[in-house]
Coordinates of C-alpha atoms in Angstrom, one line a residue:
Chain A
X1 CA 0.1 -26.2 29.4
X2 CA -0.4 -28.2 26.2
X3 CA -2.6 -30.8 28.3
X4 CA -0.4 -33.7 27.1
X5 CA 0.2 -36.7 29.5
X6 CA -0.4 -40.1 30.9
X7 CA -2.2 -40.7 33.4
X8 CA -1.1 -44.2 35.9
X9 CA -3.3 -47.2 35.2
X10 CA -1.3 -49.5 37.3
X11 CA 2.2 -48.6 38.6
X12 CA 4.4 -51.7 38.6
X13 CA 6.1 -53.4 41.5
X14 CA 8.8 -49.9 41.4
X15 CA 8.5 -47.4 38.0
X16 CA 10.3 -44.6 38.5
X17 CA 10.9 -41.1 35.7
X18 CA 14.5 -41.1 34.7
X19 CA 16.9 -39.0 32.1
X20 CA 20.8 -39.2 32.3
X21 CA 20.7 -38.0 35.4
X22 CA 22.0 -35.0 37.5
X23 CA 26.0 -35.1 37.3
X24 CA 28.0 -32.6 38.8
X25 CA 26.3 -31.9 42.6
X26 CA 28.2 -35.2 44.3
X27 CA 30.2 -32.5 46.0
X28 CA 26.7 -31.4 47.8
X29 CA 25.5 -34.9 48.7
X30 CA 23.7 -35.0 45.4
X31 CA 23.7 -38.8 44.2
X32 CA 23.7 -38.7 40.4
X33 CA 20.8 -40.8 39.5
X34 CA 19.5 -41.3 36.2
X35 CA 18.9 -44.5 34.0
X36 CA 20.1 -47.4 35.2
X37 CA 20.7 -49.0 31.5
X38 CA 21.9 -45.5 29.6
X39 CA 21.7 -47.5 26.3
X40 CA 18.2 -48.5 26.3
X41 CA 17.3 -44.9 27.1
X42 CA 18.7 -43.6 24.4
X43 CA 17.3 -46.2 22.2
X44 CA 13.6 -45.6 23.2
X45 CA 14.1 -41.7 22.7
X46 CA 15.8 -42.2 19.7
X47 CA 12.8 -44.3 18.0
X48 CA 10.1 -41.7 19.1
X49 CA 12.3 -38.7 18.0
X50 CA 13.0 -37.2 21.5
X51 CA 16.7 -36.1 22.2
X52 CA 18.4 -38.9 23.8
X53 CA 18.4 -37.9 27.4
X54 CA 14.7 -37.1 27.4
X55 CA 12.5 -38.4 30.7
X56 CA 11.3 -42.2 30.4
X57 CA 9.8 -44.7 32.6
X58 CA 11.7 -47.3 34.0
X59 CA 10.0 -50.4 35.4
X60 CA 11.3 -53.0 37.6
X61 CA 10.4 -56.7 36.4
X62 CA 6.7 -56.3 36.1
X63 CA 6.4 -52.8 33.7
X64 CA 3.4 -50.6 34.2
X65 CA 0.4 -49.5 32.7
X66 CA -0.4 -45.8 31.7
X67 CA -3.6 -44.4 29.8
X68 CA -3.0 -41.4 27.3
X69 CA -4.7 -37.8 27.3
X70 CA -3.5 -37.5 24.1
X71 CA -2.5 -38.7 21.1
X72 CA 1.1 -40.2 21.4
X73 CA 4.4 -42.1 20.0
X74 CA 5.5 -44.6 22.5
X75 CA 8.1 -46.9 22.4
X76 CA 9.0 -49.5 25.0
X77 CA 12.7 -51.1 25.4
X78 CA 15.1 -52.0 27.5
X79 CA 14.0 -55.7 29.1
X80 CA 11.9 -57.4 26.3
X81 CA 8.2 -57.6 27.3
X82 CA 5.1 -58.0 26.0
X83 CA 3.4 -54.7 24.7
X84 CA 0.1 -54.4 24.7
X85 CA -2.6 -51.0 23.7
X86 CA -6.3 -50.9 24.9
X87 CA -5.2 -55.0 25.3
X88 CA -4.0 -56.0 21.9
X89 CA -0.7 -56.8 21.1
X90 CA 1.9 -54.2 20.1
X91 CA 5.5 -54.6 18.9
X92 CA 8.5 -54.2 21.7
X93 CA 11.8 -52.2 20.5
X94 CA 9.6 -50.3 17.9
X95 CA 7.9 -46.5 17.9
X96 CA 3.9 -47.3 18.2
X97 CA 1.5 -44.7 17.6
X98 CA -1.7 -44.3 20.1
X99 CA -4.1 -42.7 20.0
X100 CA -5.7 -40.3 23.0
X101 CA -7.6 -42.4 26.0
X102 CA -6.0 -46.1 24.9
X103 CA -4.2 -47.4 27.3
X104 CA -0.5 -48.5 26.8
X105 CA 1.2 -51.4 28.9
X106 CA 4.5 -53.0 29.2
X107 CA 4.2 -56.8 31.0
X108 CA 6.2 -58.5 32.9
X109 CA 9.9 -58.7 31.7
X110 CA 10.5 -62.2 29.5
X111 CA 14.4 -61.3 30.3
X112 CA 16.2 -58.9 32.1
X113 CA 14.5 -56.5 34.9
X114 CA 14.0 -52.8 33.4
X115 CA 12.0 -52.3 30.7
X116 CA 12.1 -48.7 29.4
X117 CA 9.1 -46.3 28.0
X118 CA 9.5 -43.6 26.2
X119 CA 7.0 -41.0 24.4
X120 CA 6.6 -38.8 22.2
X121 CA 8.1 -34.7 23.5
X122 CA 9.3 -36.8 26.8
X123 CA 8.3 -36.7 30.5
X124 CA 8.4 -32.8 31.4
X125 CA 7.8 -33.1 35.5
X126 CA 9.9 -30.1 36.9
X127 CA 13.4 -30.8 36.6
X128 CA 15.6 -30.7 40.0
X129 CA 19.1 -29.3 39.4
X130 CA 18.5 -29.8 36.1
X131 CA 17.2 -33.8 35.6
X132 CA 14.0 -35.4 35.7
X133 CA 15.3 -38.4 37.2
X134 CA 14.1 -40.1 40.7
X135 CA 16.6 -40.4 43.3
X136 CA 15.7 -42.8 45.6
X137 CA 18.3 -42.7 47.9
X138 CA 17.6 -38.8 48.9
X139 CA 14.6 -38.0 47.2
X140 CA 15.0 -35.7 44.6
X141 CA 13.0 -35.5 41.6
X142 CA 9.2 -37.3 41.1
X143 CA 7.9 -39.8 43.7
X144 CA 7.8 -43.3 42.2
X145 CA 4.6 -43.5 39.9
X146 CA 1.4 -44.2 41.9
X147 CA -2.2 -44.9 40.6
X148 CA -3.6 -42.2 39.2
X149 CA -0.6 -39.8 39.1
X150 CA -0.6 -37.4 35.6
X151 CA 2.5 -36.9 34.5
X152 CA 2.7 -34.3 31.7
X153 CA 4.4 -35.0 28.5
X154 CA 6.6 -32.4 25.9
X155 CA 5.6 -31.3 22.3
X156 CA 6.4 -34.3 20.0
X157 CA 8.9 -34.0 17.2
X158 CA 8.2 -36.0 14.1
X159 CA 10.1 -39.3 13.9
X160 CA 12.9 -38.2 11.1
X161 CA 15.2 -41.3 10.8
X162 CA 13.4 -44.2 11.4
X163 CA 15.2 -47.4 13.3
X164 CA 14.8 -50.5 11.7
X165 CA 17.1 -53.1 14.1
X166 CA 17.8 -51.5 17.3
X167 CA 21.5 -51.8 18.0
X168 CA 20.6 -53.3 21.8
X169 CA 22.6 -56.2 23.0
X170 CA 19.9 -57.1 25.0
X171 CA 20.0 -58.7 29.0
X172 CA 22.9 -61.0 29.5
X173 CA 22.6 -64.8 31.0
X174 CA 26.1 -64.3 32.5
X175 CA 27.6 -61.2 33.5
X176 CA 31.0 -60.6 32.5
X177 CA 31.9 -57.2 33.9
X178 CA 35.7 -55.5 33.7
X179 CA 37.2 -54.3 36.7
X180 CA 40.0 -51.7 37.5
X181 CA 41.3 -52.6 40.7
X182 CA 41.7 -49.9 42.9
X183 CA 42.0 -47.2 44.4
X184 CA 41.9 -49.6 47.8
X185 CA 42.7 -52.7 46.5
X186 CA 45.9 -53.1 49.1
X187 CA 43.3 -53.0 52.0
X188 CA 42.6 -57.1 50.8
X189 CA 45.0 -59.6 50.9
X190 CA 46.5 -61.2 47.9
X191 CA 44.3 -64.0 48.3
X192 CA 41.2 -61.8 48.1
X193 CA 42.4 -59.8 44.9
X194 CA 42.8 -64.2 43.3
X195 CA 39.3 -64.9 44.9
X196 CA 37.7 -61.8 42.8
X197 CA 39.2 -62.3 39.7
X198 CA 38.6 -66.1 39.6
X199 CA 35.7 -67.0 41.4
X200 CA 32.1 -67.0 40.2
X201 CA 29.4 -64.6 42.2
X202 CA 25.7 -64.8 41.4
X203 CA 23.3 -61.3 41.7
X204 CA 21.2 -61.4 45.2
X205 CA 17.7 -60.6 45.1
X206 CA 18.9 -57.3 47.4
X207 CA 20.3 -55.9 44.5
X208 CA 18.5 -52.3 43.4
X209 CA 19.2 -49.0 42.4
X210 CA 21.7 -47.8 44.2
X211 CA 24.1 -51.3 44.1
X212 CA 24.2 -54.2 42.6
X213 CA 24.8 -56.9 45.4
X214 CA 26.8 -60.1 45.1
X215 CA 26.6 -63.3 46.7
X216 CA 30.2 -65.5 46.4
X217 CA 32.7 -66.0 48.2
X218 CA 33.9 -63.0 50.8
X219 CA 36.8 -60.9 50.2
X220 CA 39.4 -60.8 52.9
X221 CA 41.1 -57.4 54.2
X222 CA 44.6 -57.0 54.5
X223 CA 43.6 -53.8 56.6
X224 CA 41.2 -54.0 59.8
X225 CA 39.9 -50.9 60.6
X226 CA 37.6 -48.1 59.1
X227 CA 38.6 -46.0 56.2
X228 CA 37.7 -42.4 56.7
X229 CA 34.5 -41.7 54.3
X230 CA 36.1 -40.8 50.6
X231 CA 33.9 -39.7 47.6
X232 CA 32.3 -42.7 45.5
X233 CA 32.2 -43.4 41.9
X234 CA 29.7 -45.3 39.6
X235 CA 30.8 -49.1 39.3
X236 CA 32.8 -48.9 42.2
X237 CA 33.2 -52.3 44.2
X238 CA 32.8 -51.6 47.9
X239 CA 33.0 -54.3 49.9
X240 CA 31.2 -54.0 53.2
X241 CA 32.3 -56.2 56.2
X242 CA 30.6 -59.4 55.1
X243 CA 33.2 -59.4 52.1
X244 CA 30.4 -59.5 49.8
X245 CA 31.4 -57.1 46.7
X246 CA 28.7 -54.3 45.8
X247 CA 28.8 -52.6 42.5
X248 CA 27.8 -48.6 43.0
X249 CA 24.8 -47.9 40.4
X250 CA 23.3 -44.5 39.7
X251 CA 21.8 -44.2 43.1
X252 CA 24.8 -44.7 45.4
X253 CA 25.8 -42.5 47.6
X254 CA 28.5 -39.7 46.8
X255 CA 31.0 -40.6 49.8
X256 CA 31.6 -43.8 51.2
X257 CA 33.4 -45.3 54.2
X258 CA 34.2 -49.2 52.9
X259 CA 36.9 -49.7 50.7
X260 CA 36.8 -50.2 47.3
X261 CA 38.8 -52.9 45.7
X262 CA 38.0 -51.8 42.0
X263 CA 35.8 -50.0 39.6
X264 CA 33.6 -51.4 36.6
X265 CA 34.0 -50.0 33.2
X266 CA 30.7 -47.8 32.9
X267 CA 30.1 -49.9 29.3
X268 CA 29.2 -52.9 31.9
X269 CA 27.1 -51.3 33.9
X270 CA 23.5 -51.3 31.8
X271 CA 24.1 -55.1 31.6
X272 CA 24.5 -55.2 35.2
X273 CA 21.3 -53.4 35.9
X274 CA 19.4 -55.9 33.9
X275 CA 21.0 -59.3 35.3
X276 CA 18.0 -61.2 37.7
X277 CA 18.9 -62.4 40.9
X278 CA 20.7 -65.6 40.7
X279 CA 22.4 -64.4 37.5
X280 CA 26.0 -65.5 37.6
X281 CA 28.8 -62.7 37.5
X282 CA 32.5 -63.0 37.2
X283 CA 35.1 -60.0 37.4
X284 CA 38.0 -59.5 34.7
X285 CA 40.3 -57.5 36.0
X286 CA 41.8 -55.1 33.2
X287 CA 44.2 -52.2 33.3
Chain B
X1 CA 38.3 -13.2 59.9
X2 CA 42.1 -13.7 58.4
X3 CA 42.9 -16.6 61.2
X4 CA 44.7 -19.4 58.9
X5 CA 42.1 -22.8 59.7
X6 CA 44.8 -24.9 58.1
X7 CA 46.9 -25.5 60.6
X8 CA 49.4 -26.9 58.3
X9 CA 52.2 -25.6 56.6
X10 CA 50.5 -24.8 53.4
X11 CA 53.2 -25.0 50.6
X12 CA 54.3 -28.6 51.6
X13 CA 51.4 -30.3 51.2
X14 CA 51.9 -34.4 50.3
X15 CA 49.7 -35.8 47.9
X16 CA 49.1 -40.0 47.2
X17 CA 47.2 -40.1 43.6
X18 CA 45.1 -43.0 43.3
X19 CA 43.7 -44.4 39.8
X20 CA 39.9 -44.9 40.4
X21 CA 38.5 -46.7 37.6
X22 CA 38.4 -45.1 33.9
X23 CA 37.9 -41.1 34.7
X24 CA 38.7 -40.7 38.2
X25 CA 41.6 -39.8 40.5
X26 CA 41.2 -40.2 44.4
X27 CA 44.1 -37.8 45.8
X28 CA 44.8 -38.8 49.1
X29 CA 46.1 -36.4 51.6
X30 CA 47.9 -36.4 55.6
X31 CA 44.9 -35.1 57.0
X32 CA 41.9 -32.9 57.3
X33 CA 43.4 -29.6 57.2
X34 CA 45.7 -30.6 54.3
X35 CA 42.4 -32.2 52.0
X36 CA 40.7 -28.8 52.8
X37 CA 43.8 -26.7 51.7
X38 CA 43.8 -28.8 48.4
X39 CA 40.1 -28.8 47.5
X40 CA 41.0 -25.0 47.9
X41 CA 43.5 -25.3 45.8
X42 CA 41.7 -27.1 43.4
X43 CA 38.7 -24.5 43.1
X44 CA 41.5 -21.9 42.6
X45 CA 42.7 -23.6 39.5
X46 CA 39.4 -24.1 38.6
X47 CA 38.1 -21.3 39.1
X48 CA 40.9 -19.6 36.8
X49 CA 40.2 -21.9 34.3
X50 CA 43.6 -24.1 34.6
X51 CA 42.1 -27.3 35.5
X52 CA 41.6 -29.6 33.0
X53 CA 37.6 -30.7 32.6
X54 CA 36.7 -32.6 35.8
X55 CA 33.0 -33.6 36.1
X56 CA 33.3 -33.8 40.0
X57 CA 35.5 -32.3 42.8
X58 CA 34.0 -34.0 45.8
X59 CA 36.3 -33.6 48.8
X60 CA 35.9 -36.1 51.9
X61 CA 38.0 -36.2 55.7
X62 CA 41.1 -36.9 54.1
X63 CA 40.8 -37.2 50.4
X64 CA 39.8 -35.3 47.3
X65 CA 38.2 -37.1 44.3
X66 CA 38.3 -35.9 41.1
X67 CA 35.8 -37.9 38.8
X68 CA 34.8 -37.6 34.7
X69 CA 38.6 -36.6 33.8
X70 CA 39.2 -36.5 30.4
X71 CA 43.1 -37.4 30.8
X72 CA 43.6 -39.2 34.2
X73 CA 46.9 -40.2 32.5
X74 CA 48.4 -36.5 32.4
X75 CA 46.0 -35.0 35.7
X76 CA 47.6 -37.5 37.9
X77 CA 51.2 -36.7 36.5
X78 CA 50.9 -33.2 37.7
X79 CA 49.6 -33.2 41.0
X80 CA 52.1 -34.0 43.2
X81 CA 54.1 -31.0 41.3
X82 CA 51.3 -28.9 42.5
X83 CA 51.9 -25.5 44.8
X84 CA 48.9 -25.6 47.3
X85 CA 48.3 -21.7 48.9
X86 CA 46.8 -21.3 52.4
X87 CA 43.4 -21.6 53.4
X88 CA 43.7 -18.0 54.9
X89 CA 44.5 -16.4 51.5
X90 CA 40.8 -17.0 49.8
X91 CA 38.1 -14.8 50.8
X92 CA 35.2 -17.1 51.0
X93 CA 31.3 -16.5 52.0
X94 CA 30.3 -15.9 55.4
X95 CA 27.1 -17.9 56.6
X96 CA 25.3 -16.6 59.8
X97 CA 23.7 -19.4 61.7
X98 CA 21.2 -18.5 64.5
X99 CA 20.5 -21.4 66.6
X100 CA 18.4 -22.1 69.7
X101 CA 21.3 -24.3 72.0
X102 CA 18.4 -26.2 73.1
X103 CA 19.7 -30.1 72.1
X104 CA 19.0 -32.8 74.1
X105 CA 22.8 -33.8 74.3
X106 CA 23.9 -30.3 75.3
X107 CA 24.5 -31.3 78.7
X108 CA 26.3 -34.7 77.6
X109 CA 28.5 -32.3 75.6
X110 CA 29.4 -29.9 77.8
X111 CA 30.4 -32.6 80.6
X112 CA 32.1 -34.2 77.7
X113 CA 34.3 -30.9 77.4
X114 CA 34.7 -30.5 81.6
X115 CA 33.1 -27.2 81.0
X116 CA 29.4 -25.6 81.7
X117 CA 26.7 -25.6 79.2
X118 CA 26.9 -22.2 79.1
X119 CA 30.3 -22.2 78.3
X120 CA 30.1 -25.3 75.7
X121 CA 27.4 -22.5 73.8
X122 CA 30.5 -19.7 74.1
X123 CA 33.1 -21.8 72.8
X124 CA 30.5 -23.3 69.7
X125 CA 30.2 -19.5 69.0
X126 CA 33.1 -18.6 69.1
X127 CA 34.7 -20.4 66.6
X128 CA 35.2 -19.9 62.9
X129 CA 34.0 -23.1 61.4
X130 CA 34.8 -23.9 57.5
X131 CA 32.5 -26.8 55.8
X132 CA 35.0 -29.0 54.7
X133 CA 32.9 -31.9 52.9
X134 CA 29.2 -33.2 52.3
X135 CA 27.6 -36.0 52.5
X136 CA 25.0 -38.0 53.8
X137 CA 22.1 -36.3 52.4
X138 CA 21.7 -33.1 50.1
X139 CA 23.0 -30.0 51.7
X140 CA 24.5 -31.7 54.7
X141 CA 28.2 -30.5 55.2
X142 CA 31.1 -31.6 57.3
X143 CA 32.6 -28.3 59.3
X144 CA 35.7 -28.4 61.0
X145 CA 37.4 -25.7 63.1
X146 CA 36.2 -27.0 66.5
X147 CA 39.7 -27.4 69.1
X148 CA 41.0 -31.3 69.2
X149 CA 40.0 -31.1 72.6
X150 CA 36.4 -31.0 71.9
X151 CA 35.7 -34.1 69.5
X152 CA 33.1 -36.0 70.7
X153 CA 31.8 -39.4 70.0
X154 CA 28.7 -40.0 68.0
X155 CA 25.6 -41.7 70.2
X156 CA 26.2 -44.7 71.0
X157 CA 22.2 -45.7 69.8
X158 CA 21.5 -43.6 66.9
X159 CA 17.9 -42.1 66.8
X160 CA 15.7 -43.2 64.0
X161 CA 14.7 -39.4 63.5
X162 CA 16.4 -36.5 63.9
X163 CA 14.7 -33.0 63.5
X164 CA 15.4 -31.4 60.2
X165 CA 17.7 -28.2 61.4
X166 CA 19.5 -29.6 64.7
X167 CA 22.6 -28.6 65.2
X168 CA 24.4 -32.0 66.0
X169 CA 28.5 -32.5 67.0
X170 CA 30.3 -36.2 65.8
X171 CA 34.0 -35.9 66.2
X172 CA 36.0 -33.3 64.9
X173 CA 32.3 -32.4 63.0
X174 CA 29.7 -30.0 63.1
X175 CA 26.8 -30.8 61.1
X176 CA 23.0 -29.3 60.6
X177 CA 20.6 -31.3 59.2
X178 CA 19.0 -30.7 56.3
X179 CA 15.7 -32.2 56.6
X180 CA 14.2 -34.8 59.5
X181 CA 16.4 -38.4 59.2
X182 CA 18.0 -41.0 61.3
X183 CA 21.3 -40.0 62.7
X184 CA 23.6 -40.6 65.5
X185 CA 25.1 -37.6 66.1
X186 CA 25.0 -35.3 69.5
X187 CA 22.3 -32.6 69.3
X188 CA 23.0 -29.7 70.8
X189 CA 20.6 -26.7 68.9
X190 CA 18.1 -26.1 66.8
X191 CA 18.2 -23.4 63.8
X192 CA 14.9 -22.2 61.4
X193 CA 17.7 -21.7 58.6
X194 CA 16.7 -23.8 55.4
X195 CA 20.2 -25.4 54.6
X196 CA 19.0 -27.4 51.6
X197 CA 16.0 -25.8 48.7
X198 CA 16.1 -26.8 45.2
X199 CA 13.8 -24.5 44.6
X200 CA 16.6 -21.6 45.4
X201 CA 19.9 -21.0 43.9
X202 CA 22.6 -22.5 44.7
X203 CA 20.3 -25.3 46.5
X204 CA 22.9 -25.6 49.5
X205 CA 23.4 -23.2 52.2
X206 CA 26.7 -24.8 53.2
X207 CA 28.9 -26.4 50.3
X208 CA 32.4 -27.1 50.7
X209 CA 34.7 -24.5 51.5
X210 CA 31.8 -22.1 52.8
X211 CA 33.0 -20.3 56.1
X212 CA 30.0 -20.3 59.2
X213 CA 29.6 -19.1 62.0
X214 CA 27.0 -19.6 64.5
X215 CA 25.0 -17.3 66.4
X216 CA 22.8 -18.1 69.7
X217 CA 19.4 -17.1 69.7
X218 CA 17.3 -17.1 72.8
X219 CA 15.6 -20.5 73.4
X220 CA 12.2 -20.6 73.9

């Protein structure tokens, strides 16, 4: 209605619109979706005065490239990259002002895999069941960005507390995420339960929205068999029949029928969603 | 209807709590009938405003997960003290289904059963059904009520597309789906109902605890 948006220059290998997500539908089938790293969200909203759980972009390892119909704060975070406006460099982590037709990009991630892109009055696609965000895994909300899509932007609020340092920890070289163990941790053996806690596991390249998958050692079961399909949580460990852990991310399904031996702290999780394949990951079991 | 779909004896319901991570509780039950009887329950309490915040109630076969608790602690203290009522005592929706028994596994079905395919459509009409999960894919519910007798198994080759609105059978399950996907379940109907529509509200024809019954409409 305003006429304010972006239009796609160049999409990125997988770039996707994403807010907090849409909680509270798992008992319909309804994955939850949403930002994979919460905390970088929050951060790019935050510097270009948007609520915190306003629609962003987030790319996957080579960003994306959008031109703008209008005048706009933009701020790009998560995975550092380089920035660039109409070509020339622009600071990362920092709200940059541009100005209507220049286009804005965010280059291939120096670390980590999601870089983040906010503007100015947020993303305003249609919300489904009340969140912007792309679900990948049933298809709600906006297709994946294409060449030459518009997506329409919000009414920007001015900037009112500036953010000097942003309090990011930034992509890790090792993972270190907690675990809870359970709720089917007595379908491994004892063996399996020393194997997690102890051994190292490095990120495959398989890994994507809806898990993160692990390469390492297999877990054993204690109990053959199928386990009849229970609801899923984020950060649970399933382990599928290869023994190869899989941590649940914000695309995983809502029920599941592989057991899980434990469940990552959320905290953990944004970190998780940034580690490249090959990145090495050990589990800490915690109460 | 006022037939009780529980088959169990309602006020002696067992209940295993599990801890699932830092907000979640999976409470694990005998079997179908009894998870269905305590996601009931757990609506009820709900719905009078006696259950503490939960994010999520998402029921499965034999289990109920309660996830984004604000006291896991104290929720998973109380439950096994619970009193779970019958099924029979809620009034719950009524869904009509039409559908066109048309499926390409009818037949298999039916001989599965020892009975005609005409009869298989009688005794699929006949029967109260009760959604007693989702899963799989938005709007795509799990309904028991079907006799023991007539569990099936699922395909043994799945088909890599299934129309969006068949009618489809899987063990103790009857399922519609929502929109065209892979799927390995037996087909036996078609319906034009839209089970799943953002667009409307609520989005799902058939969430948990939603009674159905379906109708036969004349093929074509």
């Amino acid at each position: 209605m305003t006429g304010r948006g972006v239009a796609v220059v160049r999409p990125g290998a997988l770039t996707t619109v994403q807010d907090l997500g849409r909680p509270g539908y798992a008992h319909l089938g309804v994955v939850r979706s949403g930002a994979l790293d919460p905390a970088a969200v929050r951060l790019v909203n935050r510097l270009v005065g948007n609520a915190e759980g306003a629609a962003v972009l987030e790319t996957t390892v080579d960003g994306c490239a959008v031109r703008a119909r209008c005048a706009v704060t933009v701020a790009v975070g998560g995975a550092p990259c380089p920035v660039r406006v109409d070509g020339r460099p622009a600071a990362w982590g920092t709200a940059v002002r541009v100005a209507a037709g220049s286009v804005v990009e965010a280059g291939t991630a120096v670390r980590g895999l999601r870089a983040y892109v906010a503007f100015g009055g947020g993303i305003e696609v249609e919300p489904v069941l009340g969140s912007r965000s792309t679900d990948l895994l049933s298809g709600l909300g906006p297709a994946p960005l294409a060449r030459g899509a518009v997506l329409p932007l919000g009414t920007e609020t001015p900037v009112r507390v500036p953010i000097d340092v942003p309090p990011w920890p930034g992509p890790p070289d090792a993972l270190v995420l907690r675990v809870r163990l359970g709720p089917r941790d007595d379908w491994f053996t004892p063996g399996a339960l020393r194997t997690l806690a102890t051994r190292a596991y490095r990120v495959s390249p398989a890994s994507n929205r809806i898990g993160l998958r692990l390469e390492g050692p297999a877990l054993e079961r204690a109990v053959p068999g199928e386990l009849a399909s229970e609801g899923m949580v984020l950060g649970a460990v399933q382990v599928p029949p290869d023994g190869r852990p899989v941590v649940f991310l914000a695309d995983h399904p809502t029920t599941g029928g592989y057991p899980v031996v434990g469940v990552v702290r959320e905290a953990d999780l944004g970190a998780a969603a940034q580690a490249v394949p090959g990145t090495a990951v050990r589990f800490v079991p915690v109460r | 209807m006022s037939e009780d779909l529980s088959g169990a004896p309602s006020t002696d319901v067992r209940v295993r709590v599990l801890r699932v991570g830092e907000r979640a509780l999976l409470v694990e039950l005998d079997g179908g009938a009894e998870a269905e009887a305590f996601h009931a329950e757990v609506l009820r309490r709900r719905a009078a405003g006696v259950l503490p915040a939960v994010r999520e109630v998402v029921p499965a076969a034999r289990t109920v997960l309660l996830d984004g608790v604000t006291d896991p602690d104290r929720l998973a203290a109380e439950l096994p003290g619970w009193e779970v009522g019958p099924l029979s005592a809620r009034v719950e929706r009524v869904v009509e289904v039409p559908v066109r028994y048309d499926g390409p596994d009818l037949a298999e079905v039916a001989a599965c059963w020892g009975v005609s395919a005409e009869e298989a459509v009688r005794i699929h009409t006949g029967t109260g059904f009760r959604v007693a999960f989702c899963g799989f894919a938005p709007g795509f519910g799990y309904l028991t009520g079907l006799d023991e007798r007539y569990e099936v198994p699922r395909r043994a080759t799945p088909r890599t597309a299934v129309p969006a609105g068949s009618v489809a059978l899987a063990g103790p399950y009857t399922g519609v789906y929502p929109r065209s996907s892979p799927g390995g379940w037996q087909l036996i109907g078609t319906t034009d109902v839209v089970l799943w529509d953002t667009g409307r509200d609520p989005a799902a024809l058939l969430s948990p605890g939603t009674r159905v019954r379906f109708t036969a409409e004349d093929a074509r």
